[in-house]
Short mmCIF file of C-alpha atoms and ligand atoms in Angstrom, two decimals:
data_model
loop_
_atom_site.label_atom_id
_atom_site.label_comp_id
_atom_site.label_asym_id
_atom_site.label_seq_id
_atom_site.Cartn_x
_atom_site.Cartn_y
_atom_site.Cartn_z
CA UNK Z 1 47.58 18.84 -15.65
CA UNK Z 2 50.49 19.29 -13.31
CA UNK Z 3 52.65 21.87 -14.21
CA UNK Z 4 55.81 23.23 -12.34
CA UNK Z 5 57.00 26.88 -12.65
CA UNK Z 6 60.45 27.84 -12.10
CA UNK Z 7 60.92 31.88 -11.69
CA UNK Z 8 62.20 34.36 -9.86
CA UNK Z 9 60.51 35.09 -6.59
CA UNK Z 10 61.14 39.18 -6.57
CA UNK Z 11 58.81 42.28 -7.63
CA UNK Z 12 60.54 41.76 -11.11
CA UNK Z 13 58.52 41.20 -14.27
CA UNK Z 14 59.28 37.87 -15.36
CA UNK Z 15 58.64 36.55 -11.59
CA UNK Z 16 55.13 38.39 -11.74
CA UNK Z 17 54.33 37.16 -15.16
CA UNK Z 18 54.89 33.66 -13.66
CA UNK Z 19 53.46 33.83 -10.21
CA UNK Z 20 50.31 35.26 -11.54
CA UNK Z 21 50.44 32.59 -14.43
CA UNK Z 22 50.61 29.74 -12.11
CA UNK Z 23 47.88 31.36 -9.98
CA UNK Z 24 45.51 31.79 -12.87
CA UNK Z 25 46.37 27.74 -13.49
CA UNK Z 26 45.27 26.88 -10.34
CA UNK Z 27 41.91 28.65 -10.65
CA UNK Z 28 40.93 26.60 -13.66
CA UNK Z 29 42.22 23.18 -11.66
CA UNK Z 30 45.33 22.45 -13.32
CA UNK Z 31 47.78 21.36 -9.74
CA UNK Z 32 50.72 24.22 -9.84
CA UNK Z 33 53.75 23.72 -8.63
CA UNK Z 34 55.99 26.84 -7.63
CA UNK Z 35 60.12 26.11 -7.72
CA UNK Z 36 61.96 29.05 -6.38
CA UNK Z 37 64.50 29.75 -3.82
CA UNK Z 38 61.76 32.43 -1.94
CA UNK Z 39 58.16 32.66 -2.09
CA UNK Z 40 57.39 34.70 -4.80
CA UNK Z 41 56.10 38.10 -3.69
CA UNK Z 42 52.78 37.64 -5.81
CA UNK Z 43 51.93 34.39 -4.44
CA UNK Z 44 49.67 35.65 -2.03
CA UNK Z 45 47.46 32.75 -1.23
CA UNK Z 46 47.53 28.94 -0.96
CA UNK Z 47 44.76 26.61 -1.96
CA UNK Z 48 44.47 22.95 -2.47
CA UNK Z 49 45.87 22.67 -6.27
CA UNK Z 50 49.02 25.35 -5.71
CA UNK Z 51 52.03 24.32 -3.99
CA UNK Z 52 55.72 26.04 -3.25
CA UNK Z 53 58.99 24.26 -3.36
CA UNK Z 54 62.00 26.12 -2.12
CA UNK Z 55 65.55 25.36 -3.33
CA UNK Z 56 67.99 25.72 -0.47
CA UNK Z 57 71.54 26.79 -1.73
CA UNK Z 58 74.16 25.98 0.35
CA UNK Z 59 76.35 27.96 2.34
CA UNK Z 60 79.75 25.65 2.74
CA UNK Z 61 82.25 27.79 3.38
CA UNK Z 62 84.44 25.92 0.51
CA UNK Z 63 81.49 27.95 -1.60
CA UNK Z 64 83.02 31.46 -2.85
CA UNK Z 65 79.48 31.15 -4.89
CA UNK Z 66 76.84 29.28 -3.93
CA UNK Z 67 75.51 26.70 -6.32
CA UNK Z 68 72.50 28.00 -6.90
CA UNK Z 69 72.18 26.44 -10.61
CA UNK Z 70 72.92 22.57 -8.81
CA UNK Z 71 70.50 23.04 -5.93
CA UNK Z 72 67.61 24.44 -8.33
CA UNK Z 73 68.70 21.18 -10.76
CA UNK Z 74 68.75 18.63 -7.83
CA UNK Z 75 65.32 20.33 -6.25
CA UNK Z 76 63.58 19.89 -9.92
CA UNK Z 77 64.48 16.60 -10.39
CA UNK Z 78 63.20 15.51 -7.15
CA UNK Z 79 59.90 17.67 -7.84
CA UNK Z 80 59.45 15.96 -11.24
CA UNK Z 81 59.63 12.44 -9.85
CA UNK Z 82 57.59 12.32 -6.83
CA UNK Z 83 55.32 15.22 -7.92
CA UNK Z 84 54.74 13.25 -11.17
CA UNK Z 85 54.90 16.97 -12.79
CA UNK Z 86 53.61 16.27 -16.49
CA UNK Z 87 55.84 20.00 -17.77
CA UNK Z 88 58.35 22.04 -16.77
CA UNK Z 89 57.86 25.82 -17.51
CA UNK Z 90 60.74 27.54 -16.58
CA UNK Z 91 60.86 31.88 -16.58
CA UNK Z 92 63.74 33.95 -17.86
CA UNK Z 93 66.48 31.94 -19.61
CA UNK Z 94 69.84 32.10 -16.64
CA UNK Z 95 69.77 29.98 -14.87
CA UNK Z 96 66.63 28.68 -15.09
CA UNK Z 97 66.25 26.72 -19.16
CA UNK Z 98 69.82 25.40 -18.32
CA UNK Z 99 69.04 23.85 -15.27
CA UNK Z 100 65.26 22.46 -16.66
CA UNK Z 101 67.12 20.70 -19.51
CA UNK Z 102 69.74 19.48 -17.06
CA UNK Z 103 67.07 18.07 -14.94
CA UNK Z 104 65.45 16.92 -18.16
CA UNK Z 105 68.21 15.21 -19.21
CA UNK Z 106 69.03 13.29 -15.55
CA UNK Z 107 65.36 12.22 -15.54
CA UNK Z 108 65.99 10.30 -18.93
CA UNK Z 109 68.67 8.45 -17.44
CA UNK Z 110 66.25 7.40 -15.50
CA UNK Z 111 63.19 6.83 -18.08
CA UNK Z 112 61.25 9.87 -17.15
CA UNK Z 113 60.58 12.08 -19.57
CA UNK Z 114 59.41 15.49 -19.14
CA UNK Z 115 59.02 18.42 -21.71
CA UNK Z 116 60.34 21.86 -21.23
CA UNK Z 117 58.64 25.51 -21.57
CA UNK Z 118 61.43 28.33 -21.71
CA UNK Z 119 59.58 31.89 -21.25
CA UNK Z 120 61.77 34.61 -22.62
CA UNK Z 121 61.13 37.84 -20.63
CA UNK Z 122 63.67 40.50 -21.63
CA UNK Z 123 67.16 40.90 -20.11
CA UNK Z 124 67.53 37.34 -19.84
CA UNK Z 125 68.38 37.84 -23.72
CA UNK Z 126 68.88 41.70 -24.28
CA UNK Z 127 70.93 42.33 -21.34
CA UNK Z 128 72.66 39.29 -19.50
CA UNK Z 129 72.00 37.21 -22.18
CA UNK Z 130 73.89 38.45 -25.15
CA UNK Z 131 76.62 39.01 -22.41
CA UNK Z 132 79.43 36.56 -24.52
CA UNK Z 133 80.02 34.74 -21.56
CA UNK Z 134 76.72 33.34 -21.28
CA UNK Z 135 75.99 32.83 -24.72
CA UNK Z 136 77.09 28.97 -25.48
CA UNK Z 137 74.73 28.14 -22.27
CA UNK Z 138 71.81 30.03 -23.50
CA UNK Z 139 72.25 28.95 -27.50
CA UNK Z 140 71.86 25.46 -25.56
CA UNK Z 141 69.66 25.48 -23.39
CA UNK Z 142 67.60 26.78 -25.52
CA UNK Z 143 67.70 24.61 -28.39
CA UNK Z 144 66.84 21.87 -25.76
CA UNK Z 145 63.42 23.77 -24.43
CA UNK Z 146 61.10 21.75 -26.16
CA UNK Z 147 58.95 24.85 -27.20
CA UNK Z 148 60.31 28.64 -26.31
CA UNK Z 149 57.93 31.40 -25.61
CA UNK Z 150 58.42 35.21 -25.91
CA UNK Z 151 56.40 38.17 -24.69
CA UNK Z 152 56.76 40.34 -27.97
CA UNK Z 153 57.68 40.11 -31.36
CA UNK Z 154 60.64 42.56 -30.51
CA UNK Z 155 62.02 40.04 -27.92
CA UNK Z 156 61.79 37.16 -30.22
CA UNK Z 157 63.65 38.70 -32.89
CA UNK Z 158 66.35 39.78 -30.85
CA UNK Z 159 66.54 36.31 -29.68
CA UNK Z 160 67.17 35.23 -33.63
CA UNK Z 161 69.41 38.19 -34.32
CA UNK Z 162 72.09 37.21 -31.03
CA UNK Z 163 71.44 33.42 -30.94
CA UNK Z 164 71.53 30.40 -33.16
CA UNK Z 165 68.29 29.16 -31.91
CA UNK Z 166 67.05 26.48 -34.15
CA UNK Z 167 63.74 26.29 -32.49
CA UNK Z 168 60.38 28.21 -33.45
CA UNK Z 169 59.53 31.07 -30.86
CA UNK Z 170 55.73 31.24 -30.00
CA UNK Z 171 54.97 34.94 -28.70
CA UNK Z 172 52.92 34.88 -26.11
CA UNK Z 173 52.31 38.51 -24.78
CA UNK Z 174 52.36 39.53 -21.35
CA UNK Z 175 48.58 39.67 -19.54
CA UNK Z 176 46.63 41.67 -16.96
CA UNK Z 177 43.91 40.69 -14.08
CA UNK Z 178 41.30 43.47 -14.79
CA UNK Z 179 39.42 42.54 -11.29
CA UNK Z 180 43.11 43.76 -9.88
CA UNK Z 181 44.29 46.95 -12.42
CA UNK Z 182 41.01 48.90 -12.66
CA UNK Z 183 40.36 52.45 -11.60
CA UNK Z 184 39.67 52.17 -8.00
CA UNK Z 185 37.42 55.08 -6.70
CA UNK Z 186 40.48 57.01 -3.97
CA UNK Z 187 39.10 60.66 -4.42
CA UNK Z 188 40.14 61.09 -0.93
CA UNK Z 189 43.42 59.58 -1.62
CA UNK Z 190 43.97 61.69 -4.68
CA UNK Z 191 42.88 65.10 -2.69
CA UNK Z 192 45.80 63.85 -0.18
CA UNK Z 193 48.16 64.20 -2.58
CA UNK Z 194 47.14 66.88 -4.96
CA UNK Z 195 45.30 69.41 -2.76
CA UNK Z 196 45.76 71.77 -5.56
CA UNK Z 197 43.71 69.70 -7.99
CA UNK Z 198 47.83 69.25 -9.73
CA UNK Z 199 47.66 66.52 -12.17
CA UNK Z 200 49.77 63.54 -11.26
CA UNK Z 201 52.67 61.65 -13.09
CA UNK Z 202 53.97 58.23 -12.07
CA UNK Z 203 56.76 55.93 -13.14
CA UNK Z 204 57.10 52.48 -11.17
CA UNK Z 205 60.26 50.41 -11.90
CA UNK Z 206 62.89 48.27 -9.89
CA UNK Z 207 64.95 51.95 -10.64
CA UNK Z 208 67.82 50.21 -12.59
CA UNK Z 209 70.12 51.63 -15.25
CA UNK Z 210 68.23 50.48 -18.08
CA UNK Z 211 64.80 52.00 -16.73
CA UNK Z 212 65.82 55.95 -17.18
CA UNK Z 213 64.74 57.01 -14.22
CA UNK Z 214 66.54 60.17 -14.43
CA UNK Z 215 64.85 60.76 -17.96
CA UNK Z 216 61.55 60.45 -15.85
CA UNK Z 217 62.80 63.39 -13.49
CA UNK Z 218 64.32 65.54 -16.33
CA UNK Z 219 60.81 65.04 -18.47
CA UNK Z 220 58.60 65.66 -15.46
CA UNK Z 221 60.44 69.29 -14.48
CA UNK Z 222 59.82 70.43 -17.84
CA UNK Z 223 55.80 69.19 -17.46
CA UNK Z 224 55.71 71.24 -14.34
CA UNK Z 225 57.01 74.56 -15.91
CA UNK Z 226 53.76 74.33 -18.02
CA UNK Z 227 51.01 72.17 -16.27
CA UNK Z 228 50.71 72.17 -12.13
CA UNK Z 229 51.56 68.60 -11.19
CA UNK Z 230 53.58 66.18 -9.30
CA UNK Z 231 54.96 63.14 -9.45
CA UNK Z 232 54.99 59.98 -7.83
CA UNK Z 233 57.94 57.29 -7.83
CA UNK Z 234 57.21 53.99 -6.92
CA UNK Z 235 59.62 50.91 -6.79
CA UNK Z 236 63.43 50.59 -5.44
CA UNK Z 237 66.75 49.69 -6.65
CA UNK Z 238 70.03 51.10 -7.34
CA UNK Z 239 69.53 54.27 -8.98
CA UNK Z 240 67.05 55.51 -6.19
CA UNK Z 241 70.18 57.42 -4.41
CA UNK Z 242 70.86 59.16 -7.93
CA UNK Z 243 67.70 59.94 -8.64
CA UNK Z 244 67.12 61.55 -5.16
CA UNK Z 245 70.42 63.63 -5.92
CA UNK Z 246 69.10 64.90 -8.94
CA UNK Z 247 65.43 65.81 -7.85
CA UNK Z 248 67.50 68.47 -5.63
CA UNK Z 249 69.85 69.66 -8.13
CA UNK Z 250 66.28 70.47 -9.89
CA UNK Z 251 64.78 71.55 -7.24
CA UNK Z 252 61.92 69.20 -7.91
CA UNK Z 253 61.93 68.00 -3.66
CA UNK Z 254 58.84 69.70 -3.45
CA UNK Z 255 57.11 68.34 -6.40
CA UNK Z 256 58.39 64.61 -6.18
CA UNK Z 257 56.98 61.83 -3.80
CA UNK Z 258 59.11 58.44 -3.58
CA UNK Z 259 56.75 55.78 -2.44
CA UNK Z 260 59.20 53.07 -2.55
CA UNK Z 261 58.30 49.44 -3.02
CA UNK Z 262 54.13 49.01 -3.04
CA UNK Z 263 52.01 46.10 -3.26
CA UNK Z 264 48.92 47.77 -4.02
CA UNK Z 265 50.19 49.36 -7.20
CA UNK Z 266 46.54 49.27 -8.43
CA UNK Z 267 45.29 51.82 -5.79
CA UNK Z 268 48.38 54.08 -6.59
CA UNK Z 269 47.54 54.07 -10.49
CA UNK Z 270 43.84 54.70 -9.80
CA UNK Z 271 44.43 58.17 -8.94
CA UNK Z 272 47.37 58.72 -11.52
CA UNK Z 273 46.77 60.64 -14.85
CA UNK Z 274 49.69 60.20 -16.94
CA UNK Z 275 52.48 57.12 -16.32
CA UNK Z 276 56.22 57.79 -17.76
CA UNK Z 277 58.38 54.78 -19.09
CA UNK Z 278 61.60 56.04 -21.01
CA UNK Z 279 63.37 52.49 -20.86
CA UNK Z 280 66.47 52.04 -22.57
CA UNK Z 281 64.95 48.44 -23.79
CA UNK Z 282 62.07 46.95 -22.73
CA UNK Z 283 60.95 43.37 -23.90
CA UNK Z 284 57.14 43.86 -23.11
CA UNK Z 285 56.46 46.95 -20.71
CA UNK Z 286 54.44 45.03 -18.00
CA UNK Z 287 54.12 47.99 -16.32
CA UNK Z 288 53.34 50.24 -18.50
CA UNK Z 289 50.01 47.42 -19.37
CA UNK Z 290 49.00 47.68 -15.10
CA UNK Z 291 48.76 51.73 -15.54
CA UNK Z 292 46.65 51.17 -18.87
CA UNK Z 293 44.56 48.87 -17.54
CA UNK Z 294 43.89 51.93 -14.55
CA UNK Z 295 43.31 54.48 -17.23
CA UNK Z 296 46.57 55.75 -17.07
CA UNK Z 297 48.00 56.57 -20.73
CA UNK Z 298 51.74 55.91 -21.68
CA UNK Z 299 54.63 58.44 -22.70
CA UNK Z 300 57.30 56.04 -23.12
CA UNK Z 301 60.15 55.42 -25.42
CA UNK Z 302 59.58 53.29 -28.42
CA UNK Z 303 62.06 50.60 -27.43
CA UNK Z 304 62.33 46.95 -28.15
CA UNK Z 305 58.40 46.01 -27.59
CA UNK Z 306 56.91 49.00 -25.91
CA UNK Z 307 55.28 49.75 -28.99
CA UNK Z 308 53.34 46.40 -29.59
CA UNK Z 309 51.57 47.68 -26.55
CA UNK Z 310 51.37 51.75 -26.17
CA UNK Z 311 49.62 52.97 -29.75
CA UNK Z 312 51.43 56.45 -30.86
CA UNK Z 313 48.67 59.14 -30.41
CA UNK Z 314 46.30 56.59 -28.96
CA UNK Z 315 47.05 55.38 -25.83
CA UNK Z 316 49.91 57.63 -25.27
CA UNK Z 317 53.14 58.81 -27.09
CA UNK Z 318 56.20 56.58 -27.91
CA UNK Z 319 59.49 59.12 -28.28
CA UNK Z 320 63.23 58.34 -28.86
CA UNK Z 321 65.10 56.48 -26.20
CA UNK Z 322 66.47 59.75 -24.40
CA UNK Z 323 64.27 62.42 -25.98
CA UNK Z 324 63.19 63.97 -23.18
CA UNK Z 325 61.79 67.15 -24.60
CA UNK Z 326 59.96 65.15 -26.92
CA UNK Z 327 58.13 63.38 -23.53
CA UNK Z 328 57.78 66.28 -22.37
CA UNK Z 329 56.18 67.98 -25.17
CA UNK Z 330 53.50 64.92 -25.86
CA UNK Z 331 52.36 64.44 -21.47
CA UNK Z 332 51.79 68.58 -21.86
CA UNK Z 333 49.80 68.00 -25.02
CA UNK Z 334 47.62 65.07 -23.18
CA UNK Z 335 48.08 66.96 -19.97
CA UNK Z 336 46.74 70.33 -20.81
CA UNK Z 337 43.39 69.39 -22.16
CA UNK Z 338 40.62 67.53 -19.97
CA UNK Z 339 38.83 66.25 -23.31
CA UNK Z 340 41.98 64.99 -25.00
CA UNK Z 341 43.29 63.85 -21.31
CA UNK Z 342 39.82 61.60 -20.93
CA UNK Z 343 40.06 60.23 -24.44
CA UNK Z 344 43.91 59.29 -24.24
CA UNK Z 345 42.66 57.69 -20.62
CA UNK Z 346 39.37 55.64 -22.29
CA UNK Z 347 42.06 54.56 -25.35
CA UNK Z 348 44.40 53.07 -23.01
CA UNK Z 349 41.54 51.23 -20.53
CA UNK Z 350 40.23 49.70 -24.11
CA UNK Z 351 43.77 48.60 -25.16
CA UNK Z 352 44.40 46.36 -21.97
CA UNK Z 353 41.58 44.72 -22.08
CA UNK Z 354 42.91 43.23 -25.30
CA UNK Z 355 45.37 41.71 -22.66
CA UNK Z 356 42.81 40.90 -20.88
CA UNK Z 357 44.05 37.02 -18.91
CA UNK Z 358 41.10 35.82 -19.84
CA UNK Z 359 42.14 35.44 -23.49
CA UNK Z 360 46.57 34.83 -22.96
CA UNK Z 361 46.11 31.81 -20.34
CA UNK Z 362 44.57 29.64 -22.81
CA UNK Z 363 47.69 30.15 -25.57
CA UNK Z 364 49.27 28.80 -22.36
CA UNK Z 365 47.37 25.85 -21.65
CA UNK Z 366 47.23 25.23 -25.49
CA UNK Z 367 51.00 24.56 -25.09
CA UNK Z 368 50.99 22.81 -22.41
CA UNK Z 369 48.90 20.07 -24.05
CA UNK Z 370 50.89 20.04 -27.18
CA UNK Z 371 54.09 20.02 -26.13
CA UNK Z 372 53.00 16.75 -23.46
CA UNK Z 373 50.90 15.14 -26.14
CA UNK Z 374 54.24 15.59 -28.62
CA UNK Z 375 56.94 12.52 -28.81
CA UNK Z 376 59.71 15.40 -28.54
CA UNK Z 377 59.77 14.89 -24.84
O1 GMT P 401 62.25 45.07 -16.22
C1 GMT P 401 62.94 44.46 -15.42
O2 GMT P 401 64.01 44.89 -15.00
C2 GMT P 401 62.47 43.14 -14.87
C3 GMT P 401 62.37 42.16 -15.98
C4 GMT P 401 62.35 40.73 -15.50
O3 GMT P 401 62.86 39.92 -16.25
O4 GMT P 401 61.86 40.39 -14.43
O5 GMT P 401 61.23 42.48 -16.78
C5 GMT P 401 61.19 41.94 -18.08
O6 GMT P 401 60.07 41.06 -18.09
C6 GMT P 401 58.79 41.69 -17.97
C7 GMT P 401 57.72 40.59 -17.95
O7 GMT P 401 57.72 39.84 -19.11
C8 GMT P 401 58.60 42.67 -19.15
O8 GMT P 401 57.34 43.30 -19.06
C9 GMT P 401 59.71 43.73 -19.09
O9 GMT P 401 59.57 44.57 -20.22
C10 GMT P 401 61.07 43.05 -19.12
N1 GMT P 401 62.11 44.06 -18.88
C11 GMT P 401 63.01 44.39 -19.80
O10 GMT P 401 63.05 43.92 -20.93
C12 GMT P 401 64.00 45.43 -19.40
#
């Protein structure tokens, strides 16, 4: 089949849900092709089935804002028709459902007809989406997809609950490479880091408001009154100056590494024991599934879909959205003991693999013949 992906080229989830998606595609022959105005940072090889399309947005001066959302419509028309793309699956609602079904509907005009895929990935509806200005072009769009996806149960409700979306919502959780996210033997790494045998916390994010970074700091001081440890940031964003701040008003320099952005998160996990995610909402926890899938168990909050994926007392310990004594309370309790520590880690190994890409890609593919072999295109 020929399929053509539309997502967001950055370290963000939704763009790594889809790169590695279309990836995955390729491997099992379907010809993948990649719309996006920058390479996407997982697509990290080329072969004979996977192709990249940029969309150019232009720079007239006349332009206060570029029109991004007309370049990425013009770019998938043209990839439709000469490509001879047989679906359109398009990643996180703005802009990228209204500009499919825009395309879509151009390409009638012209007697093609090609069906849509809208992925739902988080913000795009619990965020931005809900956001009243955007709401008339998301209701739309979406009622156009000709089948909508979700990654969790949480996200698809919230969809219902702020949108009149007619449509059915297939969830479709989020998935995980095992020959990528397993525990990597790095002794020698881990000794370079905790030469005191300290036990070692991590939190990766794109350190944005709605991640609670600074819950990570708060919870991981009170850890290290009790259990020797550090802790290791890894990602960038906006908050990063903030959080900085207020690992010296703790006086938590010391104890705190920033690694900023990393591609080889899976090495960094391998020698991790514990990984934090307090999010403020959190469609799916993508994340949080890579550490798991390293052994790593879960404190996080218990927000949006977080718990379809970290089991209370299992894999780790959901809290309350801002409970950071709770957090801290539960990592001490996995923390503290090396026999409760190792099951907690073995819990959350056997959890992932119930993510494992091997069984999510085929829901995938499953759609992608039903929604071409449907009349609704
Ligand atoms: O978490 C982010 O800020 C990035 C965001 C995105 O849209 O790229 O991630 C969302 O999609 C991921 C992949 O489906 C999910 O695992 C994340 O939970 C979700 N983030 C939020 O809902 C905040």
């Amino acid at each position: 089949m020929k399929i053509g992906i539309v997502c967001y080229p950055t370290y963000g989830g939704s763009g790594v849900v889809a790169t590695e998606l279309g990836k995955e595609l390729a491997e099992r022959g379907h010809q993948v092709h990649f719309i996006s105005y920058k390479q996407p940072a997982r697509l990290d090889f080329f072969t004979n089935n996977l192709f990249y399309h940029q969309v150019y947005v232009s720079s007239y001066p006349l332009f206060d804002y570029p029109p991004y959302e007309t370049t990425l419509t013009s770019r998938l028309v043209d990839v439709v028709k000469f490509e001879k793309l047989d679906v359109l699956h398009v990643h996180y609602a703005i802009p990228h459902a209204s500009a499919a079904v825009f395309a879509k509907q151009i390409l009638a005009a012209e007697g093609i007809h090609i069906p849509i895929i809208t992925t739902l990935h988080g913000t795009d509806i619990t965020l931005v989406g809900k956001d009243a200005s955007f709401t008339p072009v998301v209701t739309y769009s979406l009622n156009q997809s000709n089948l909508i996806t979700s990654v969790s149960q949480s996200l698809k409700d919230d969809t219902y609950k702020h949108f009149k979306v007619m449509n059915d919502i297939q969830v479709i959780p989020n998935f995980i490479d095992i020959n990528r996210f397993s525990k990597k033997p790095r002794e020698h790494f881990r000794k370079a880091i905790s030469s005191q045998g300290e036990k070692l916390l991590v939190h990766t994010s794109n350190f944005r408001k709605v991640k609670r970074v600074d819950d990570v700091v708060k919870t991981f001081g009170k850890v290290a009154e009790k259990v020797p440890s550090k802790l290791l940031l890894v990602g960038d964003g906006p908050e990063r100056h903030n959080i900085e701040q207020l690992c010296r008003d703790l006086n938590l320099c010391d104890k705190i590494i920033f690694l900023g952005k990393q591609d080889p998160i899976e090495e960094i996990l391998s020698v991790c024991d514990l990984f934090l995610m307090p999010s403020e909402t959190e469609s799916f926890g993508l994340a949080a599934l890579e550490a798991m899938a390293c052994e790593v168990p879960v404190i996080s909050s218990n927000a949006g879909g977080i718990p379809e994926l970290n089991i209370d007392g299992v894999t780790g310990f959901l809290c309350k959205v801002g409970d950071v004594d709770a957090m801290a309370k539960a990592a001490i309790h996995i923390l503290s003991d090396e026999h409760i520590l190792t099951n907690f880690k073995q819990a959350a190994k056997k959890r992932a693999l119930e993510f494992h890409i091997d069984k999510i890609i085929p829901l995938y593919e499953e759609l992608y013949k039903r929604v071409t072999a449907s009349s609704l295109a």
